[in-house]
Coordinates of N, CA and C and ligand atoms in Angstrom, one line a residue:
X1 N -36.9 -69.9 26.8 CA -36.0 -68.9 27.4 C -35.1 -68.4 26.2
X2 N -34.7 -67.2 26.3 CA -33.1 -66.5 25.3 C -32.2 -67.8 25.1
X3 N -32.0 -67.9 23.8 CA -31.0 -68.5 23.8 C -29.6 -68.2 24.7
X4 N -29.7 -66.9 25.3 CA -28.2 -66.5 26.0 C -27.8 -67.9 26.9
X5 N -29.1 -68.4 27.5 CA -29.0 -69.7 28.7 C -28.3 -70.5 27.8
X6 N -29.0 -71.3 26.8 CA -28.9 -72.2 26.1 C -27.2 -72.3 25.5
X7 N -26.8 -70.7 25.1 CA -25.2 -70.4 25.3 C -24.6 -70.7 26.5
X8 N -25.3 -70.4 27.3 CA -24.3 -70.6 29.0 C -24.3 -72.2 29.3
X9 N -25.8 -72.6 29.2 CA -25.4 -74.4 29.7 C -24.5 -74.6 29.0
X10 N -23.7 -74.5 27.1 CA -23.1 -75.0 26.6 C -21.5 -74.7 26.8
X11 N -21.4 -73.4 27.2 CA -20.2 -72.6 27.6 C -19.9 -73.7 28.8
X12 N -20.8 -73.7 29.8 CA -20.5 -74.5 31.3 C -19.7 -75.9 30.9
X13 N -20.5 -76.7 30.1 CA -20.3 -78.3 29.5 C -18.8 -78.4 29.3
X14 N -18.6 -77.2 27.8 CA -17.3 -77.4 27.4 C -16.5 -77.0 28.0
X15 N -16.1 -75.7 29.0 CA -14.8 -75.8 30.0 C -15.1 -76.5 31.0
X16 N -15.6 -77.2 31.3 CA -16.1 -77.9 32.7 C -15.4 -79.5 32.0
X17 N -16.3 -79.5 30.8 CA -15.7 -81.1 30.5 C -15.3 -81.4 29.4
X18 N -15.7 -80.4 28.3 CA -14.8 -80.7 27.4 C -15.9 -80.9 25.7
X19 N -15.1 -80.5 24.9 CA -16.4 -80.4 23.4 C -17.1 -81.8 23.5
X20 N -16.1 -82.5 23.6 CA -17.0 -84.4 23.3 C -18.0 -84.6 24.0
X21 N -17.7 -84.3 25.6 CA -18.8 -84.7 26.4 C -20.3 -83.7 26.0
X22 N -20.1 -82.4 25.4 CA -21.4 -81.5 24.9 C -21.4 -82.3 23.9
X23 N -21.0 -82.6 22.8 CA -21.6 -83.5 21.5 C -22.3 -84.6 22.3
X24 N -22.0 -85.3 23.4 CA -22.6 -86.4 23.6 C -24.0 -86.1 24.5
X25 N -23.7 -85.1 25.2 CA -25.1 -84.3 25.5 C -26.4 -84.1 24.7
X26 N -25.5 -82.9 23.8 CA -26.2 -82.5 22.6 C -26.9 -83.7 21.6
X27 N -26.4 -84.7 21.3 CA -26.9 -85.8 21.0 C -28.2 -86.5 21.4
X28 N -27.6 -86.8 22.7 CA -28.8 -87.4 23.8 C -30.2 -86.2 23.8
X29 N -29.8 -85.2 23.6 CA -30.9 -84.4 24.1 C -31.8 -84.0 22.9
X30 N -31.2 -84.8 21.5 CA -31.5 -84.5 20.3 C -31.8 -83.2 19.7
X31 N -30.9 -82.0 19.9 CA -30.5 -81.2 19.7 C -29.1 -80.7 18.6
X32 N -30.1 -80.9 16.9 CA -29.6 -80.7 16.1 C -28.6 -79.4 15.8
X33 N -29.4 -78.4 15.8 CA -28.4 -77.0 15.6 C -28.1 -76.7 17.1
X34 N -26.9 -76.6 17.8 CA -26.5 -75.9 18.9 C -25.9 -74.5 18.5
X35 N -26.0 -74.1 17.8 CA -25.6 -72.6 17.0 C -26.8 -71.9 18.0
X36 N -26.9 -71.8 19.1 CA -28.4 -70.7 19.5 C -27.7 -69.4 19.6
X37 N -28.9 -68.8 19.2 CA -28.9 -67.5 18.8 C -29.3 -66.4 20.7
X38 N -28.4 -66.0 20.9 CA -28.7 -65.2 22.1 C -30.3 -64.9 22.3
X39 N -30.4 -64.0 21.2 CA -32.1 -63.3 21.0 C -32.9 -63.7 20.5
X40 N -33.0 -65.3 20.5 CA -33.8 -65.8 19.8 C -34.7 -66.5 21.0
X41 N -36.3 -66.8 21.2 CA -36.7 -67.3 22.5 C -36.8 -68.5 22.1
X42 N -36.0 -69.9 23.2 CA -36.1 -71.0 22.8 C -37.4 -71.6 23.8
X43 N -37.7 -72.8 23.0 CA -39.0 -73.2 23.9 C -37.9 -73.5 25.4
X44 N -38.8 -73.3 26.8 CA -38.3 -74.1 27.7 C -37.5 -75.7 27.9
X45 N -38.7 -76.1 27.0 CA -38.4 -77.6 27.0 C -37.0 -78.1 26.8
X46 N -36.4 -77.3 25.9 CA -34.9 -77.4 25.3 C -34.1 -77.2 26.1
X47 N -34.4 -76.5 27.4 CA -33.1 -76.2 28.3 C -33.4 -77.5 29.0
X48 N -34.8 -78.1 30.0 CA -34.6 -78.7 30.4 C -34.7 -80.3 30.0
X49 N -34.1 -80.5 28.4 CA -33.6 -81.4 27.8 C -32.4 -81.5 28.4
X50 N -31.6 -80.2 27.7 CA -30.4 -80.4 27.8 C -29.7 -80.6 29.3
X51 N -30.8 -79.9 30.4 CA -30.1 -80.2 31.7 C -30.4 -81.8 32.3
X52 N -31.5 -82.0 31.8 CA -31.6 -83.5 32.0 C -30.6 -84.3 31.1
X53 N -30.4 -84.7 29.8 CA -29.4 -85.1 29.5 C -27.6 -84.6 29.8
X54 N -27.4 -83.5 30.0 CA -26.1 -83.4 30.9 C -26.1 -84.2 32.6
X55 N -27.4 -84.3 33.1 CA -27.7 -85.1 34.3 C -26.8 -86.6 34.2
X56 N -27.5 -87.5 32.7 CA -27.6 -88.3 32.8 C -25.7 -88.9 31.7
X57 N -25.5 -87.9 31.3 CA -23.9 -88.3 30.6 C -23.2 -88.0 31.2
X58 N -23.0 -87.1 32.4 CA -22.6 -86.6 33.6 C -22.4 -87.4 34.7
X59 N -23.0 -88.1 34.7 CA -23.6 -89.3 36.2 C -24.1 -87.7 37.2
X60 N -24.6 -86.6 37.0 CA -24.5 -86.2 38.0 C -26.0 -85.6 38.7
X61 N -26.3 -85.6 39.8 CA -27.8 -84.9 39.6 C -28.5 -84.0 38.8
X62 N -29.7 -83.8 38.4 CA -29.8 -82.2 38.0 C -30.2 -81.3 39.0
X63 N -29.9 -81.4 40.2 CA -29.9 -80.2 41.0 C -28.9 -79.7 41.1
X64 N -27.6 -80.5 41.0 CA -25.8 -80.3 41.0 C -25.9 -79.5 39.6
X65 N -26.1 -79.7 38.9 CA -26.0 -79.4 37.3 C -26.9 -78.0 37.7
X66 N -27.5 -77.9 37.7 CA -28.3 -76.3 38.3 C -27.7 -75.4 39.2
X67 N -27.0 -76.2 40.2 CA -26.4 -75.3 41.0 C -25.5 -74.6 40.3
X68 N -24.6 -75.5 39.9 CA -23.3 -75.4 39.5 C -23.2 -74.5 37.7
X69 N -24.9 -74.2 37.5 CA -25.1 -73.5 36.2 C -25.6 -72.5 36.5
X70 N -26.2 -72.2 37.8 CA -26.4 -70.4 38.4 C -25.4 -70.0 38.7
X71 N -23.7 -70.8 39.6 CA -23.1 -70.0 39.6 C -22.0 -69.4 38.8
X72 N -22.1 -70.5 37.2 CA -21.3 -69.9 35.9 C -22.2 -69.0 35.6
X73 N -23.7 -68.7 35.5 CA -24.7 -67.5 34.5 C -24.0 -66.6 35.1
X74 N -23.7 -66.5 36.6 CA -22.9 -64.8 37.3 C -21.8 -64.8 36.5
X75 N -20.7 -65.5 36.5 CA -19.9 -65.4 35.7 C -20.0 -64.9 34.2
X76 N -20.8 -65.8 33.7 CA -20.9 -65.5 32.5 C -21.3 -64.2 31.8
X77 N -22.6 -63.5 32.1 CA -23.0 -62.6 32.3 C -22.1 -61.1 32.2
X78 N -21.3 -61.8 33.6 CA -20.2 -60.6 34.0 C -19.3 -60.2 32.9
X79 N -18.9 -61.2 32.2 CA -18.0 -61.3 30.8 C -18.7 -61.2 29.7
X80 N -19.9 -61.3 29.3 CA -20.4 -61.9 27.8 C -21.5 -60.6 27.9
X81 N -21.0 -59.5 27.9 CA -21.7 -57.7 27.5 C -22.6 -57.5 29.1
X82 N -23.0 -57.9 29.9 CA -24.2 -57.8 30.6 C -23.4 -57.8 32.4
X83 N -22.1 -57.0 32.0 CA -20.9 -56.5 32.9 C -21.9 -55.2 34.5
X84 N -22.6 -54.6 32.7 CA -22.6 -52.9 33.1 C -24.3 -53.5 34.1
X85 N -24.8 -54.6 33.1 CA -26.5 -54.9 33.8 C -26.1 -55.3 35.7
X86 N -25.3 -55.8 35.6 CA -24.6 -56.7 36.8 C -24.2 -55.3 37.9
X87 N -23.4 -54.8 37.6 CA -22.6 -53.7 38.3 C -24.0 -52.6 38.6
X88 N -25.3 -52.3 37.9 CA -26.0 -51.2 38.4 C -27.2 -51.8 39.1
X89 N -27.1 -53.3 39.3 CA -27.7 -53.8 40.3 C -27.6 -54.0 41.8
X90 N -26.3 -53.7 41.8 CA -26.1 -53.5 43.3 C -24.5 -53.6 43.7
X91 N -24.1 -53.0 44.7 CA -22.8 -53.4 45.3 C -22.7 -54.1 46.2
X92 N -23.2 -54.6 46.7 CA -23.4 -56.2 47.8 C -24.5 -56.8 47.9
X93 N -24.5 -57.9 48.3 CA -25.4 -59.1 47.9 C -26.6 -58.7 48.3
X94 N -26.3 -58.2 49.9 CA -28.4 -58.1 49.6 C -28.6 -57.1 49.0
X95 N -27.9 -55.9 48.8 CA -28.5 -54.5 47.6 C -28.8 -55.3 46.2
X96 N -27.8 -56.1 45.8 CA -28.2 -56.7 44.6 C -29.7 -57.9 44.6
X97 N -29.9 -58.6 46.0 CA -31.1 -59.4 45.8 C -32.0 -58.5 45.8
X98 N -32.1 -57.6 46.6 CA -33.3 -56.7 46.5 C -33.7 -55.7 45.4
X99 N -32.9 -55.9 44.5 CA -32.9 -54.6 43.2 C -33.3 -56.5 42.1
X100 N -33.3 -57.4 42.1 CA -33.3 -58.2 40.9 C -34.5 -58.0 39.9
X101 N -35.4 -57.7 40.8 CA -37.0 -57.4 40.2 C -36.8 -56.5 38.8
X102 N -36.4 -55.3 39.6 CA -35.6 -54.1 39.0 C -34.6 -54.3 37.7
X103 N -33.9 -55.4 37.8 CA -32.8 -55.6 37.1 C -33.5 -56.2 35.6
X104 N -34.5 -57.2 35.9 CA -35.5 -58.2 35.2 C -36.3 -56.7 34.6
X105 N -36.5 -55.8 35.2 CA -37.5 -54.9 34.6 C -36.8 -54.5 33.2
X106 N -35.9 -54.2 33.7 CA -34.6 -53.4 32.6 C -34.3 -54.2 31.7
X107 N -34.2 -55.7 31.6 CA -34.1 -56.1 30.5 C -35.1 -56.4 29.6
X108 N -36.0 -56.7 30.8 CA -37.4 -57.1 29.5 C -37.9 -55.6 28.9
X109 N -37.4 -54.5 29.0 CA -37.5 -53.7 28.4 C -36.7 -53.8 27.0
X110 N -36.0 -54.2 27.1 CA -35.3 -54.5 25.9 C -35.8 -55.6 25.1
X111 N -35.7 -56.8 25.8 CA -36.6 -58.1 25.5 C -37.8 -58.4 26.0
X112 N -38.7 -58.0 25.2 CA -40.0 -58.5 25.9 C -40.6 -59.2 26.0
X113 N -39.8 -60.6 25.2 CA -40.3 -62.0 25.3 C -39.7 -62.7 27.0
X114 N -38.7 -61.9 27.6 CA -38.1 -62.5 28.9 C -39.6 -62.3 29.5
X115 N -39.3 -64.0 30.6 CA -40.4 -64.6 31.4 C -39.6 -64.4 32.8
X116 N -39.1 -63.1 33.6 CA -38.4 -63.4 34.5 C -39.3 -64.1 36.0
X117 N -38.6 -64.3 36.9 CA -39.3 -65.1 38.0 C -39.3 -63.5 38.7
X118 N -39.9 -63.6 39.8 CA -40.6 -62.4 41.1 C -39.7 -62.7 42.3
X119 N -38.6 -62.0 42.9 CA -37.9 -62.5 44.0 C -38.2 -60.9 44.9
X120 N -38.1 -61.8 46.3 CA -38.5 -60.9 47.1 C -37.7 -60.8 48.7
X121 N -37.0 -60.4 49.0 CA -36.0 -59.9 50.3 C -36.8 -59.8 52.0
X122 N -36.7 -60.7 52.5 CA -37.0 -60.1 54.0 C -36.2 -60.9 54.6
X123 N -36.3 -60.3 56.2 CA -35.5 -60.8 57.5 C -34.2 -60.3 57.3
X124 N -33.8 -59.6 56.5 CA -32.4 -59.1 56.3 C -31.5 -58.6 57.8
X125 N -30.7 -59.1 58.1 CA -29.5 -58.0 58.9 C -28.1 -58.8 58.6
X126 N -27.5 -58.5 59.9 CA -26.6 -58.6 59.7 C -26.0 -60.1 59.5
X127 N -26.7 -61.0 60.0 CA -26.3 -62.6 60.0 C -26.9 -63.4 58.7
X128 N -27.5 -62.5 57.7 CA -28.4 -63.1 56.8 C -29.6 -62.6 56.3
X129 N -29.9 -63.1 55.6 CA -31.5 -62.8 55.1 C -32.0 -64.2 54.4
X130 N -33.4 -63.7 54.0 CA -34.4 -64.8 53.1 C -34.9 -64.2 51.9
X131 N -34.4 -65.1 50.7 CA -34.9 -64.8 49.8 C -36.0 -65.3 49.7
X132 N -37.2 -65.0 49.1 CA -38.2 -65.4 47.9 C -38.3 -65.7 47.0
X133 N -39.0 -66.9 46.2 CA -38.5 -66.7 45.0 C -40.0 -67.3 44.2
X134 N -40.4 -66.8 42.9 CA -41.8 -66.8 42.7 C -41.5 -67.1 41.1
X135 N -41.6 -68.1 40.5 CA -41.0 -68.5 39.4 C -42.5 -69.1 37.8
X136 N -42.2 -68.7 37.1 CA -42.9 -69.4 36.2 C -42.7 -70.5 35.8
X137 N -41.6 -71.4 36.4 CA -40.7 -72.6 35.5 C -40.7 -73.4 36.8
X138 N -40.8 -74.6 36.7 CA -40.9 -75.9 38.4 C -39.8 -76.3 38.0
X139 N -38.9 -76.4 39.1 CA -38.0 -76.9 39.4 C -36.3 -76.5 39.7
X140 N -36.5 -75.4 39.5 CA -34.8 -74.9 39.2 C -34.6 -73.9 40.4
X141 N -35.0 -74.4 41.5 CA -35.0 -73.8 43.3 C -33.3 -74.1 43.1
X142 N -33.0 -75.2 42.8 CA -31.3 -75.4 43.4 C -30.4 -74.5 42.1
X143 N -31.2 -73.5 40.8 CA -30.4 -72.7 40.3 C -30.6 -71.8 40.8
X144 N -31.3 -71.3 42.1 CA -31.3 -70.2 42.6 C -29.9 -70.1 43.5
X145 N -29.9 -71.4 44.4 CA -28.6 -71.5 45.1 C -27.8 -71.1 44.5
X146 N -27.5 -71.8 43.0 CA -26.4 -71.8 42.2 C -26.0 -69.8 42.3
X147 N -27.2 -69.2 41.9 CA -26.9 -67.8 41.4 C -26.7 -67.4 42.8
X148 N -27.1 -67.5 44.1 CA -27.2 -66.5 45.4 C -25.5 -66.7 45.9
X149 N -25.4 -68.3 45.3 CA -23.4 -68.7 45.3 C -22.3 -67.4 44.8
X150 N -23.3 -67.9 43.4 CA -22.2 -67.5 42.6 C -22.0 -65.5 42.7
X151 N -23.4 -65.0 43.3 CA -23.2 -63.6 43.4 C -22.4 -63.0 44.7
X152 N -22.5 -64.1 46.0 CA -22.0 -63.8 46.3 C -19.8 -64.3 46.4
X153 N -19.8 -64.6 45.7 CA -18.4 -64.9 45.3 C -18.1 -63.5 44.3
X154 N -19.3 -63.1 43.5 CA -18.6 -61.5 43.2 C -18.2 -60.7 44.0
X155 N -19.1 -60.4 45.4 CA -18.8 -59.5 46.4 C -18.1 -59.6 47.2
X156 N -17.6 -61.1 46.8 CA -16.2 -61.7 48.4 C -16.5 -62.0 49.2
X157 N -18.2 -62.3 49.0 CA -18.4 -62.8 50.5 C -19.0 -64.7 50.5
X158 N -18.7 -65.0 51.5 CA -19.1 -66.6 51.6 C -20.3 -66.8 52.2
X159 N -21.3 -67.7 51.3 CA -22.5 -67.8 51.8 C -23.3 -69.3 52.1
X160 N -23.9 -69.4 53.3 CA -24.4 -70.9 53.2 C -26.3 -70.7 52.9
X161 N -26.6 -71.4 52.1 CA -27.9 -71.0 51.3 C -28.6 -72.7 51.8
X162 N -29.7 -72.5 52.4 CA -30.1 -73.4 52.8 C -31.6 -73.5 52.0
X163 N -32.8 -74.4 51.3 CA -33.7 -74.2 50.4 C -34.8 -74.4 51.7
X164 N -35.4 -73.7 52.5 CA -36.6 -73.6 53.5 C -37.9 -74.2 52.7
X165 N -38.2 -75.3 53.8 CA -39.5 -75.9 53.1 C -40.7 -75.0 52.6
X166 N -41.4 -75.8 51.5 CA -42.7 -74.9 51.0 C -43.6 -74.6 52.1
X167 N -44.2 -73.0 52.2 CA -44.8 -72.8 53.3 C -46.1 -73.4 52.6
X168 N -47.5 -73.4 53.2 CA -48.2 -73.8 52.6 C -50.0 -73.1 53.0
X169 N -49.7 -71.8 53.1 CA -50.7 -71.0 53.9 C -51.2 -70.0 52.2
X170 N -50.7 -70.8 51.3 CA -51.7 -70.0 50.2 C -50.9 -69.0 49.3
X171 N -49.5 -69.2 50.0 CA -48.5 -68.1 49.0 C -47.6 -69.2 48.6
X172 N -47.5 -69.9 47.7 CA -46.7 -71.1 47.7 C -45.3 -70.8 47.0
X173 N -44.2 -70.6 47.2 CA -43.1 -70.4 46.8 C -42.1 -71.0 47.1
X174 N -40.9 -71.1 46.3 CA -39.2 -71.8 46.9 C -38.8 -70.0 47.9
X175 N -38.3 -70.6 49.0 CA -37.7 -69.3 49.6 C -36.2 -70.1 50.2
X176 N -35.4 -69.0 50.4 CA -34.3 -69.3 50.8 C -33.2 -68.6 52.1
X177 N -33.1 -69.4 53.2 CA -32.1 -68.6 54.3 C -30.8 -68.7 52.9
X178 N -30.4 -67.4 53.6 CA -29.1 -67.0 53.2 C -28.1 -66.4 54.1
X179 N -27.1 -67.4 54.7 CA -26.3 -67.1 56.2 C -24.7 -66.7 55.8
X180 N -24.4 -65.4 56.4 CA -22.6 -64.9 55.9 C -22.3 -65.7 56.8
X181 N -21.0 -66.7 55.8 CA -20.2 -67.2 56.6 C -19.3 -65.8 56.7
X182 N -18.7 -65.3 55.5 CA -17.8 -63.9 56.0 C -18.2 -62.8 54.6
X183 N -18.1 -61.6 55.2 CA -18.5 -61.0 54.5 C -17.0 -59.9 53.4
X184 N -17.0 -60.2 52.2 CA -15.8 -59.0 51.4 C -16.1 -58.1 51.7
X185 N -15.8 -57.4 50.4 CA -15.2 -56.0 50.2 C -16.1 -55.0 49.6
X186 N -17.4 -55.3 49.1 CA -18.6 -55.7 48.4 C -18.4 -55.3 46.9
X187 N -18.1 -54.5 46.2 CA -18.2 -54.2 44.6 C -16.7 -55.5 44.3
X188 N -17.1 -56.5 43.4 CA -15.6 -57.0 42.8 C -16.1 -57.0 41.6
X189 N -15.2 -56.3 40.5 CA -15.8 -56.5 39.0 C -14.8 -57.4 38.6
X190 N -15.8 -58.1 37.4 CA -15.2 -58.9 36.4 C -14.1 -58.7 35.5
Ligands
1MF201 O1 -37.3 -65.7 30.3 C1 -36.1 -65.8 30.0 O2 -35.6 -66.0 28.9 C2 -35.1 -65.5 31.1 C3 -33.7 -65.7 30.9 C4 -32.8 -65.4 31.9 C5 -35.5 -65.1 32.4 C6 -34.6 -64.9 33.4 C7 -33.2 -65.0 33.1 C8 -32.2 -64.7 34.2 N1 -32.3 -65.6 35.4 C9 -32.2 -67.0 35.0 C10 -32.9 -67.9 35.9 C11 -34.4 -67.9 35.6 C12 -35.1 -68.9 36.5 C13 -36.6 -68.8 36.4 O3 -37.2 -68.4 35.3 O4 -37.3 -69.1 37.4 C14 -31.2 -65.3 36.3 C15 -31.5 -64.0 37.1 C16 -30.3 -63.6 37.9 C17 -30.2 -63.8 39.2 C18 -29.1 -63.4 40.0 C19 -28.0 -62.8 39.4 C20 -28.1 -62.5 38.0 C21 -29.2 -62.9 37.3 O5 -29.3 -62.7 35.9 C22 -28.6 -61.6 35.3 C23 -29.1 -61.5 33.9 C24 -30.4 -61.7 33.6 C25 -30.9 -61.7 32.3 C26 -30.0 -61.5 31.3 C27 -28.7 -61.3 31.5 C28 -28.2 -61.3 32.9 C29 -30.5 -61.5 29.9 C30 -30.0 -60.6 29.0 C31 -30.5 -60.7 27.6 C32 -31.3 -61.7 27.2 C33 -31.8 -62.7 28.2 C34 -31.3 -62.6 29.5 O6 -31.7 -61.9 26.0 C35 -31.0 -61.4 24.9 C36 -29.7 -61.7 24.8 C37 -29.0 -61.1 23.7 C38 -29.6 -60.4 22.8 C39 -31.0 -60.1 22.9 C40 -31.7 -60.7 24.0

């Protein structure tokens, strides 16, 4: 993946817990130069070094560590140039889930080493919807949460994101209820 992640897990570490605890990460995860380069493509493996080793100097799961790292990437993102990518994706949560495809289009135009995942919108109204989510990478279903969190905390609205079992009829994917507890104001910029 872009180094931009490999910035963000490390961004998350140090205001969350502090430079020592990333040295002791970074360490564990044998991860000599942490200097990553935004535009540089890192192997996968390296991220989920580093999330497993933050798991394990953390005492915390790596699903907690995923969640809680989809919903600093909104954040981050929002702040670190990728304001304007964020804002022409949508003005409320489901306009934004249903444009992500769209959004992934637009960058790998730029980057064409990005490997984005395939997400897909149904059942939508007014009490919720379900996401889809069709991924090249096993395992990072609870950073989808993290991100469906953290996006909707841009719009002001409160969401409970439940992970719906694997169906198993030949289309195999992570899908997700997504239920308003209340809905904002929907555009909040960073
Ligand atoms: O393949 C990749 O390197 C990759 C990196 C990031 C693919 C996707 C993403 C974004 N995605 C991360 C989870 C991917 C999980 C998976 O593969 O199954 C999050 C998508 C997302 C969802 C909800 C809300 C916002 C989201 O992302 C916004 C976003 C997406 C991509 C970028 C920035 C914001 C981005 C921009 C430039 C990149 C890489 C990613 O690369 C650079 C950076 C600087 C200079 C040159 C290239």
């Amino acid at each position: 993946m872009y180094g931009l992640i490999n910035k963000a897990i490390r961004g998350l570490v140090v205001e969350q817990f502090g430079q020592e605890a990333w040295d002791r990460i970074r360490r564990r995860a044998e991860i000599e130069d942490d200097d990553f380069v935004s535009m540089t493509n890192y192997d996968d493996s390296l991220t989920y070094d580093l999330v497993g080793a933050a798991s394990e100097e953390l005492g915390l799961g790596a699903d907690a560590i995923l969640e809680g790292f989809g919903g600093y990437w909104v954040r981050y993102t929002g702040v670190e140039g990728y304001g304007h990518l964020l804002d022409s994706a949508g003005s409320s949560l489901p306009e934004f889930l249903a444009n992500l495809d769209q959004m992934h289009a637009r960058v790998k135009l730029a980057f064409p080493d990005l490997k984005p995942p395939r997400f897909r919108v149904s059942d939508s109204d007014e009490a919720g919807l379900v996401l889809h989510y069709y991924s090249h990478r096993p395992g990072l279903a609870p950073l989808v949460i993290g991100l469906v969190k953290g996006l909707a905390d841009r719009f002001g609205d409160v969401v409970e994101v439940e992970h719906l079992p694997m169906n198993t009829d030949g289309d195999e994917h992570d899908a997700f209820r997504v239920r308003y507890v209340s809905r904002g104001q929907g555009v909040q910029r960073s």
